[in-house]
Coordinates of C-alpha atoms in Angstrom, one line a residue:
M1 CA 52.3 -47.6 109.3
N2 CA 51.3 -45.5 112.2
E3 CA 48.4 -43.1 112.0
I4 CA 50.4 -39.9 112.3
L5 CA 52.6 -40.8 109.3
L6 CA 49.6 -41.9 107.3
E7 CA 48.0 -38.5 107.9
K8 CA 51.2 -36.9 106.6
F9 CA 51.0 -39.0 103.5
I10 CA 47.4 -38.0 103.0
H11 CA 48.1 -34.4 103.4
L12 CA 51.1 -34.6 101.0
I13 CA 48.9 -36.3 98.4
S14 CA 46.3 -33.6 98.7
Q15 CA 48.8 -30.8 98.4
Y16 CA 50.4 -32.3 95.2
T17 CA 47.3 -33.7 93.4
G18 CA 44.2 -32.4 95.1
L19 CA 43.1 -36.0 95.7
Q20 CA 41.1 -36.6 98.9
I21 CA 41.7 -39.9 100.6
R22 CA 38.5 -40.8 102.3
P23 CA 38.4 -42.6 105.7
Q24 CA 37.0 -45.8 104.1
D25 CA 39.9 -45.7 101.6
R26 CA 42.8 -45.5 104.1
K27 CA 43.5 -49.2 104.2
F28 CA 43.6 -49.5 100.5
F29 CA 45.7 -46.3 100.2
S30 CA 48.2 -47.7 102.7
Q31 CA 48.5 -50.9 100.7
K32 CA 49.2 -48.9 97.5
L33 CA 52.0 -47.1 99.3
G34 CA 53.4 -50.5 100.4
V35 CA 53.4 -51.6 96.8
R36 CA 55.4 -48.6 95.7
M37 CA 57.9 -49.0 98.6
K38 CA 58.4 -52.7 97.7
S39 CA 59.0 -51.7 94.1
L40 CA 61.7 -49.2 95.1
K41 CA 63.1 -51.5 97.8
I42 CA 62.4 -49.0 100.5
S43 CA 62.0 -50.6 103.9
Y44 CA 60.8 -47.6 106.0
P45 CA 57.8 -45.4 105.1
E46 CA 59.6 -42.4 106.5
K47 CA 62.2 -42.8 103.7
Y48 CA 59.5 -43.0 101.1
Y49 CA 57.8 -39.9 102.5
E50 CA 61.1 -38.0 102.3
L51 CA 61.5 -39.1 98.6
L52 CA 58.1 -37.7 97.8
D53 CA 58.4 -34.6 99.8
Y54 CA 61.8 -33.4 98.6
P55 CA 61.8 -31.9 95.1
S56 CA 64.2 -33.9 92.8
P57 CA 64.1 -35.7 89.4
E58 CA 63.7 -39.0 91.4
S59 CA 60.8 -37.5 93.3
Q60 CA 59.0 -36.4 90.1
K61 CA 59.5 -39.8 88.6
E62 CA 58.0 -41.5 91.6
W63 CA 55.1 -39.1 91.8
R64 CA 54.2 -40.1 88.2
E65 CA 54.3 -43.8 89.2
L66 CA 52.3 -43.3 92.4
I67 CA 49.6 -41.3 90.6
L68 CA 49.0 -44.3 88.3
H69 CA 47.9 -46.2 91.4
L70 CA 45.8 -43.4 92.9
T71 CA 43.8 -42.1 90.0
V72 CA 40.6 -43.5 88.4
T73 CA 40.8 -44.0 84.7
E74 CA 37.1 -44.7 84.0
S75 CA 35.7 -43.0 80.9
Y76 CA 33.6 -43.8 77.8
F77 CA 32.3 -42.0 74.7
W78 CA 29.2 -39.9 74.8
R79 CA 29.3 -39.8 78.6
D80 CA 26.4 -37.8 80.1
K81 CA 24.2 -37.4 77.0
G82 CA 22.3 -34.5 78.7
Q83 CA 25.4 -32.3 78.9
L84 CA 26.4 -33.3 75.4
E85 CA 22.9 -32.2 74.1
I86 CA 23.5 -28.8 75.8
L87 CA 26.8 -28.6 74.0
H88 CA 25.4 -29.7 70.7
N89 CA 22.3 -27.6 70.7
I90 CA 23.2 -24.5 72.7
I91 CA 26.8 -23.8 73.8
L92 CA 28.8 -24.8 70.8
P93 CA 26.4 -23.1 68.3
E94 CA 26.6 -19.9 70.4
L95 CA 30.4 -19.9 70.5
I96 CA 30.6 -20.7 66.8
E97 CA 28.3 -17.9 65.9
T98 CA 30.1 -15.4 68.1
K99 CA 33.4 -16.2 66.5
K100 CA 31.9 -16.0 62.9
I101 CA 30.6 -12.5 63.6
A102 CA 34.0 -11.4 65.0
C103 CA 35.7 -12.8 61.9
Q104 CA 33.3 -11.0 59.5
T105 CA 33.3 -7.7 61.2
L106 CA 36.8 -7.4 62.6
G107 CA 38.8 -9.7 60.4
I108 CA 39.8 -11.8 63.4
P109 CA 40.7 -15.4 62.4
K110 CA 38.0 -17.9 63.2
S111 CA 39.0 -19.8 66.3
L112 CA 37.6 -22.2 68.8
R113 CA 39.4 -23.3 72.0
L114 CA 38.1 -26.3 74.0
W115 CA 39.7 -28.0 76.9
S116 CA 38.8 -31.3 78.5
A117 CA 40.6 -31.3 81.9
G118 CA 41.0 -34.7 83.6
C119 CA 40.1 -36.5 80.3
S120 CA 41.5 -39.9 81.3
T121 CA 41.9 -42.1 78.2
G122 CA 40.6 -39.4 75.8
E123 CA 37.0 -40.3 75.1
E124 CA 35.7 -36.9 76.2
P125 CA 37.9 -34.7 73.9
Y126 CA 37.3 -37.0 71.0
S127 CA 33.5 -36.7 71.6
L128 CA 34.0 -33.0 71.5
A129 CA 35.8 -33.4 68.2
M130 CA 32.9 -35.3 66.8
L131 CA 30.5 -32.6 67.8
V132 CA 32.7 -29.8 66.3
K133 CA 33.1 -31.8 63.0
E134 CA 29.3 -32.1 62.8
L135 CA 28.6 -28.4 63.6
L136 CA 31.5 -27.0 61.5
P137 CA 31.6 -28.4 58.0
D138 CA 34.5 -26.0 57.3
W139 CA 36.3 -26.9 60.6
Q140 CA 39.7 -27.2 58.7
E141 CA 39.5 -23.4 58.0
W142 CA 39.3 -22.6 61.7
N143 CA 42.1 -22.1 64.2
L144 CA 40.8 -25.1 66.2
L145 CA 42.2 -26.3 69.6
I146 CA 40.7 -29.3 71.3
L147 CA 42.9 -30.1 74.2
G148 CA 42.8 -33.1 76.6
T149 CA 44.8 -33.2 79.8
D150 CA 45.2 -35.6 82.7
I151 CA 47.7 -36.1 85.5
N152 CA 48.1 -39.7 84.6
E153 CA 50.7 -40.1 81.9
E154 CA 49.8 -43.7 81.2
V155 CA 46.2 -42.8 80.2
M156 CA 47.6 -39.8 78.1
E157 CA 49.6 -42.3 76.0
K158 CA 46.5 -44.4 75.5
A159 CA 44.5 -41.3 74.5
R160 CA 47.1 -40.3 71.9
R161 CA 46.9 -43.8 70.3
G162 CA 43.1 -43.6 70.0
I163 CA 42.5 -47.3 70.2
Y164 CA 39.5 -48.5 72.3
S165 CA 37.6 -51.6 73.2
D166 CA 33.8 -52.2 73.0
W167 CA 33.5 -51.1 76.6
S168 CA 34.3 -47.5 75.7
F169 CA 31.2 -47.5 73.4
R170 CA 28.6 -48.7 75.8
Q171 CA 26.5 -45.5 75.5
V172 CA 27.2 -44.9 71.8
D173 CA 24.9 -45.6 68.8
S174 CA 26.5 -48.1 66.4
H175 CA 26.3 -45.7 63.5
I176 CA 28.5 -43.1 65.3
K177 CA 31.0 -45.8 66.1
N178 CA 31.1 -47.0 62.4
Q179 CA 31.4 -43.4 61.2
H180 CA 34.4 -42.4 63.2
F181 CA 36.3 -45.6 63.9
I182 CA 37.8 -48.5 62.1
Q183 CA 37.6 -52.0 63.6
K184 CA 40.7 -54.2 63.7
N185 CA 40.2 -57.5 65.4
N186 CA 38.5 -56.7 68.7
E187 CA 39.6 -53.1 68.9
W188 CA 38.4 -49.8 67.4
Y189 CA 40.8 -47.3 65.9
I190 CA 39.7 -43.7 65.7
N191 CA 39.9 -42.0 62.3
D192 CA 43.0 -40.0 61.6
D193 CA 41.1 -36.8 61.0
L194 CA 39.6 -36.9 64.5
R195 CA 42.8 -38.1 66.1
N196 CA 44.6 -35.2 64.6
M197 CA 42.0 -32.7 65.8
V198 CA 42.9 -33.4 69.4
K199 CA 46.0 -32.6 71.4
F200 CA 46.9 -34.4 74.6
R201 CA 49.2 -33.1 77.4
R202 CA 49.9 -34.2 80.9
N203 CA 48.7 -31.6 83.4
N204 CA 48.5 -31.4 87.2
L205 CA 45.5 -29.1 88.0
I206 CA 46.9 -28.3 91.4
Q207 CA 50.6 -27.9 90.8
D208 CA 50.7 -26.5 87.3
E209 CA 50.2 -22.8 86.6
F210 CA 47.6 -21.7 84.1
P211 CA 46.7 -19.7 82.1
N212 CA 49.8 -21.1 80.3
F213 CA 50.8 -19.9 76.9
T214 CA 53.5 -22.6 76.4
D215 CA 50.9 -25.4 76.8
E216 CA 48.2 -23.4 74.9
I217 CA 46.1 -23.3 78.1
Y218 CA 44.7 -19.8 77.8
N219 CA 41.7 -17.8 76.5
M220 CA 39.5 -20.9 76.4
D221 CA 36.0 -20.8 75.1
L222 CA 35.0 -24.0 76.9
I223 CA 36.5 -26.0 79.8
I224 CA 35.0 -29.4 80.7
C225 CA 36.1 -30.9 84.0
R226 CA 33.7 -33.7 84.8
N227 CA 34.0 -36.3 87.5
V228 CA 37.3 -34.8 88.7
F229 CA 36.3 -32.6 91.6
V230 CA 34.5 -35.6 93.2
Y231 CA 38.0 -36.8 94.2
F232 CA 39.2 -33.4 95.4
D233 CA 39.0 -31.7 98.8
T234 CA 37.2 -28.4 99.1
I235 CA 40.4 -26.2 99.2
S236 CA 41.7 -27.8 96.0
I237 CA 38.5 -27.3 94.2
A238 CA 38.5 -23.6 95.0
K239 CA 42.1 -23.3 93.9
V240 CA 41.4 -25.0 90.5
L241 CA 38.2 -23.0 90.0
K242 CA 40.1 -19.8 90.3
K243 CA 42.6 -21.0 87.7
F244 CA 39.8 -22.0 85.4
Y245 CA 38.2 -18.6 85.7
H246 CA 41.4 -16.8 84.6
T247 CA 41.9 -19.4 81.8
L248 CA 38.4 -18.8 80.3
R249 CA 37.8 -15.8 78.0
V250 CA 35.0 -13.5 79.1
G251 CA 31.8 -15.3 78.2
G252 CA 33.5 -18.7 78.1
Y253 CA 31.8 -21.8 79.6
L254 CA 32.7 -24.2 82.4
I255 CA 31.0 -27.6 82.7
T256 CA 31.6 -29.9 85.7
G257 CA 30.0 -33.1 86.9
H258 CA 26.6 -32.8 88.5
A259 CA 26.7 -31.2 92.0
E260 CA 30.5 -31.2 92.0
L261 CA 30.5 -27.5 92.9
H262 CA 28.0 -27.8 95.7
G263 CA 29.1 -25.5 98.6
Q264 CA 31.7 -23.7 96.5
H265 CA 31.8 -19.9 96.1
I266 CA 31.0 -19.4 92.4
E267 CA 29.8 -15.8 92.4
Y268 CA 32.4 -15.0 89.7
F269 CA 30.5 -17.3 87.3
Q270 CA 27.0 -16.9 86.0
T271 CA 25.0 -20.0 86.7
K272 CA 22.9 -21.2 83.8
I273 CA 20.3 -23.9 84.6
F274 CA 19.0 -26.3 81.9
P275 CA 16.8 -29.3 82.3
E276 CA 19.7 -31.5 81.6
S277 CA 22.4 -29.9 83.7
V278 CA 23.8 -26.7 85.3
V279 CA 26.7 -24.9 83.4
Y280 CA 28.8 -21.9 84.4
Q281 CA 29.7 -18.9 82.3
R282 CA 32.6 -16.5 83.1
R283 CA 31.1 -13.2 84.0
E284 CA 32.3 -9.9 82.4
C285 CA 34.1 -9.0 85.5
D286 CA 37.4 -9.6 87.3
F287 CA 37.8 -12.2 90.0
C288 CA 36.2 -10.9 93.2
E289 CA 38.0 -12.7 96.0
I290 CA 36.3 -11.7 99.2
S291 CA 33.9 -9.5 101.1
H292 CA 31.5 -6.8 100.2
V293 CA 34.3 -4.2 100.5
R294 CA 36.3 -5.8 97.7
K295 CA 33.2 -5.8 95.5
S296 CA 32.4 -2.2 96.4
L297 CA 36.0 -1.2 95.6
S298 CA 35.9 -2.6 92.1
T299 CA 32.2 -2.5 91.1
L300 CA 33.1 -5.4 88.8
D301 CA 29.7 -6.8 88.9
E302 CA 28.5 -3.8 86.8
M303 CA 31.3 -3.2 84.4
D304 CA 33.3 -4.9 81.7
L305 CA 36.7 -6.4 82.5
F306 CA 38.5 -3.6 80.8
A307 CA 35.9 -0.8 80.9
P308 CA 37.4 2.6 80.4
R309 CA 36.0 3.9 83.7
L310 CA 37.6 1.2 85.7
L311 CA 41.2 0.1 86.3
D312 CA 42.0 -3.4 87.4
S313 CA 42.4 -2.3 90.9
P314 CA 40.2 -1.6 93.9
L315 CA 39.8 2.1 93.1
D316 CA 41.0 4.8 90.8
S317 CA 44.1 6.9 91.4
I318 CA 43.1 9.2 94.3
K319 CA 44.9 12.1 92.8
A320 CA 42.8 12.2 89.6
E321 CA 41.4 15.8 89.3
N322 CA 39.8 15.6 85.9
N323 CA 38.8 12.1 84.8
L324 CA 40.3 8.7 84.4
F325 CA 42.1 9.7 81.2
A326 CA 43.9 12.6 83.0
I327 CA 47.7 12.8 82.7
P328 CA 49.4 12.6 86.1
H329 CA 50.7 15.9 87.5
S330 CA 54.3 16.6 87.0
K331 CA 56.3 16.0 90.2
N332 CA 57.1 19.7 90.1
S333 CA 53.5 20.7 89.7
N334 CA 52.2 23.3 92.2
S335 CA 48.6 22.2 91.8
G336 CA 48.8 19.7 94.6
N337 CA 46.1 17.3 95.7
D338 CA 42.9 18.3 97.2
F339 CA 41.9 15.5 99.6
T340 CA 39.4 17.6 101.6
S341 CA 36.5 16.5 99.4
E342 CA 35.6 14.0 96.8
P343 CA 37.8 14.4 93.7
K344 CA 36.2 16.3 90.9
I345 CA 35.6 13.9 88.1
N346 CA 33.8 14.8 84.8
H347 CA 31.2 12.7 83.1
P348 CA 32.7 9.6 81.5
T349 CA 32.1 10.9 77.9
M350 CA 34.3 14.0 78.6
M351 CA 38.1 13.8 78.1
T352 CA 41.3 15.6 78.5
Y353 CA 43.8 15.9 75.7
S354 CA 47.5 15.6 75.6
S355 CA 47.8 18.7 73.4
D356 CA 46.8 22.3 74.0
K357 CA 44.6 22.4 70.9
I358 CA 40.9 22.8 71.3
P359 CA 39.4 19.6 69.9
Q360 CA 37.4 20.1 66.7
K361 CA 33.7 19.3 66.5
K362 CA 34.2 16.2 64.4
E363 CA 36.7 14.8 66.9
V364 CA 34.3 15.3 69.8
I365 CA 31.4 13.7 68.0
L366 CA 33.4 10.6 66.9
W367 CA 34.8 10.2 70.4
E368 CA 31.5 10.5 72.2
E369 CA 29.9 8.1 69.8
A370 CA 32.7 5.6 70.3
Q371 CA 32.3 5.8 74.1
D372 CA 28.5 5.4 73.9
L373 CA 29.0 2.3 71.7
F374 CA 31.4 0.9 74.3
E375 CA 28.9 1.5 77.0
N376 CA 26.5 -0.7 75.0
K377 CA 29.2 -3.3 74.4
A378 CA 28.9 -2.8 70.6
Y379 CA 32.6 -3.6 70.3
N380 CA 32.7 -4.1 66.5
E381 CA 31.1 -0.6 65.9
V382 CA 33.5 0.9 68.5
L383 CA 36.5 -0.3 66.5
K384 CA 35.1 1.1 63.3
K385 CA 34.4 4.5 64.9
L386 CA 37.9 4.6 66.4
E387 CA 39.4 3.9 63.1
D388 CA 37.5 6.8 61.6
L389 CA 38.7 9.0 64.5
L390 CA 42.4 8.0 64.2
K391 CA 42.4 8.6 60.4
L392 CA 41.5 12.2 61.1
F393 CA 43.4 12.6 64.4
P394 CA 46.3 10.1 64.5
H395 CA 47.7 11.4 67.7
H396 CA 44.6 10.8 69.8
F397 CA 45.8 9.1 73.0
E398 CA 42.4 8.3 74.3
A399 CA 41.3 6.6 71.1
Y400 CA 44.3 4.2 71.2
Y401 CA 43.6 3.5 74.8
L402 CA 39.9 2.7 74.3
K403 CA 40.8 0.6 71.2
A404 CA 43.2 -1.4 73.5
Q405 CA 40.4 -2.0 76.0
V406 CA 38.0 -3.3 73.2
Y407 CA 40.6 -5.8 72.0
A408 CA 41.3 -6.8 75.6
N409 CA 37.6 -7.5 76.2
L410 CA 37.6 -9.6 73.0
G411 CA 40.5 -11.6 74.3
E412 CA 42.8 -10.3 71.5
Y413 CA 45.7 -9.5 73.8
N414 CA 48.3 -9.0 71.1
Q415 CA 46.3 -6.2 69.4
A416 CA 45.5 -4.7 72.9
N417 CA 49.2 -4.7 73.7
E418 CA 50.0 -2.9 70.4
C419 CA 47.4 -0.2 71.0
C420 CA 48.7 0.3 74.5
Q421 CA 52.2 0.8 73.1
Q422 CA 50.9 3.4 70.7
A423 CA 49.2 5.2 73.5
I424 CA 52.4 5.2 75.6
K425 CA 54.3 6.7 72.7
L426 CA 51.8 9.6 72.6
N427 CA 51.8 10.1 76.4
P428 CA 54.6 8.3 78.2
L429 CA 53.6 9.9 81.5
S430 CA 50.1 8.4 81.6
E431 CA 49.6 5.5 84.0
M432 CA 46.4 4.2 82.2
P433 CA 48.0 2.0 79.5
Y434 CA 50.2 0.4 82.1
Y435 CA 47.2 -0.5 84.3
L436 CA 45.7 -2.3 81.3
L437 CA 48.9 -4.0 80.3
A438 CA 49.2 -5.2 83.9
H439 CA 45.7 -6.6 83.8
I440 CA 46.4 -8.4 80.6
A441 CA 49.6 -9.9 82.0
E442 CA 47.7 -11.1 85.1
E443 CA 45.0 -12.6 82.9
K444 CA 47.7 -14.5 81.0
G445 CA 49.2 -15.7 84.2
E446 CA 52.4 -13.6 83.7
L447 CA 52.5 -12.4 87.3
E448 CA 56.1 -11.2 87.1
E449 CA 55.3 -9.0 84.2
A450 CA 52.2 -7.7 85.9
K451 CA 54.2 -6.8 89.0
N452 CA 56.8 -5.0 86.9
L453 CA 54.1 -2.9 85.2
L454 CA 52.5 -2.0 88.5
K455 CA 55.9 -0.9 89.8
R456 CA 56.3 1.3 86.7
I457 CA 53.0 2.9 87.7
I458 CA 54.3 3.6 91.1
Y459 CA 57.4 5.1 89.6
L460 CA 55.2 7.5 87.6
D461 CA 53.0 8.2 90.6
P462 CA 54.3 7.3 94.1
T463 CA 50.8 7.8 95.5
A464 CA 49.1 5.4 93.1
L465 CA 47.0 3.6 95.6
S466 CA 45.5 1.2 93.0
A467 CA 49.0 -0.1 92.1
Y468 CA 50.0 -0.8 95.7
F469 CA 46.7 -2.5 96.4
K470 CA 47.0 -4.8 93.3
L471 CA 50.6 -5.6 94.1
G472 CA 49.5 -6.6 97.6
D473 CA 46.9 -8.8 96.1
I474 CA 49.3 -10.6 93.7
Y475 CA 51.9 -11.1 96.4
E476 CA 49.2 -12.5 98.7
R477 CA 48.1 -15.0 96.0
E478 CA 51.8 -16.0 95.6
E479 CA 51.9 -16.5 99.4
D480 CA 54.6 -13.9 99.7
I481 CA 53.1 -12.5 102.9
K482 CA 56.0 -10.2 103.7
R483 CA 55.8 -8.2 100.5
S484 CA 52.0 -8.4 100.4
Q485 CA 51.8 -6.8 103.9
K486 CA 54.3 -4.2 102.9
M487 CA 52.2 -3.1 99.9
Y488 CA 49.0 -3.0 102.0
R489 CA 50.9 -1.0 104.6
I490 CA 51.9 1.6 102.1
A491 CA 48.2 1.8 100.9
W492 CA 47.2 2.3 104.5
D493 CA 49.7 5.1 105.0
I494 CA 48.3 6.9 101.9
V495 CA 44.6 6.4 102.9
Q496 CA 45.0 7.2 106.6
K497 CA 46.1 10.8 105.8
L498 CA 42.7 11.5 104.2
P499 CA 39.6 12.8 106.0
P500 CA 37.7 9.7 107.2
D501 CA 34.4 10.7 105.8
S502 CA 35.7 11.8 102.4
F503 CA 35.2 9.6 99.3
L504 CA 38.0 8.0 97.3
G505 CA 36.1 8.8 94.2
Y506 CA 34.6 7.3 91.1
P507 CA 33.8 4.5 90.4
S508 CA 33.4 3.1 93.9
H509 CA 32.5 6.2 95.9
L510 CA 33.8 4.3 98.8
K511 CA 34.5 6.3 102.0
V512 CA 38.0 6.5 103.3
R513 CA 36.7 5.0 106.6
E514 CA 35.4 1.9 104.8
M515 CA 38.7 1.5 103.0
L516 CA 40.7 1.8 106.2
N517 CA 38.4 -0.8 107.9
Y518 CA 39.1 -3.2 105.0
L519 CA 42.9 -2.6 105.1
E520 CA 42.9 -3.2 108.9
K521 CA 41.4 -6.7 108.3
V522 CA 44.0 -7.4 105.6
L523 CA 46.9 -6.3 107.7
Q524 CA 45.7 -8.4 110.7
K525 CA 46.0 -11.7 108.7

């Protein structure tokens, strides 16, 4: 096989699986391709390349066979005892205690969601199950998900069977083996209760989309992906990290192999250093993709994911004249927009009402107390305060909206959705609930829904700069450059009409000139 065609195969493998074929492995890789060609009775490598490159049922079948020859299936129980100690002594107890408090105070079902990505023959997720069973005597009363995935279907089948040789226990104390396994001849069968605690699914970290509700890959408390990235190229690692970020709940943890993220941009995770290992925790912010300008636009390093003062967008609607809860002007309004100076925005604890009635003192007190509690992230107390407020004032738009934000921060997206719908019933002209719903849809990986919601915002307000910008961002991530550029161009048209030294307003206080400079760079891509 000539070098040019071999390079094409290497590039194709990387695109589909993320696997990096090192220079010293090329000869071995070429031999493996030859084995598959011989099995399929294909004489010319060009024909085999076409089979892999062209999407078809036959192509998918062959990819699965080829992957069996390319992937490493080495694993064993209690691998990396240092990281397991961190899980046992720190991370899992913290996650469990957080969920218990949420259950006691909010009535939310006790749940724990753990994902072992690239788990090979299943020793790692079963090790997690052993830890959970030890730490949670009442584990059967929890909504528990322990998920193991791998690209190699053959090892997934072995993991589901739960039958292992002595070699898989080379780092395990004998009492653990005897406690959780039954020996039959020379093999060890995992106990049914542990086997039933773990689900296994085939998953391609590069090709598959996640978060994914169908496969239960969403809102994870913990993702372990060890000794996987060592085989990936840099671009593939970055792509998977971004997916992991969106799949973790706020505060969720990511554990990788030692030094596997060296050289990667991980500013959207908080790094926690322990003597045994480094772990990564999802920050309470949205994914900051590039540049100081993007960070300045969102101020996500300072605020919660769904904070009431911040939309999931680079900036607030530039036509807001009161505050972020203000109802958009009617299209027939004569008030117009004053772009000659920074928009007048009240203190965050102040609000506008959808009715003409002067708010009673009790209403103001409860509302301000709820906002102060939200600022301090006392979410349980916020919900109690909002319930008191809504009992007295059931048509309080802002209370439903803030309640939706609290649930969104807690990862309870169904409740957040219901509160948004209540807010929309009270004020169908407000863009705010749609921004939150769009953000939730994006978090769940439902990009089409997110785009539809953002388009709804633009229908309500054709000058909604935030919606255009976010649509451009989503289209860019989908590699739909034409539509992405169109959205950024509309944002440019809106901003370039403003005085260059004026400010776009709270929360970024970014100057129009700075925004224009950023959009120029985006439009030049």
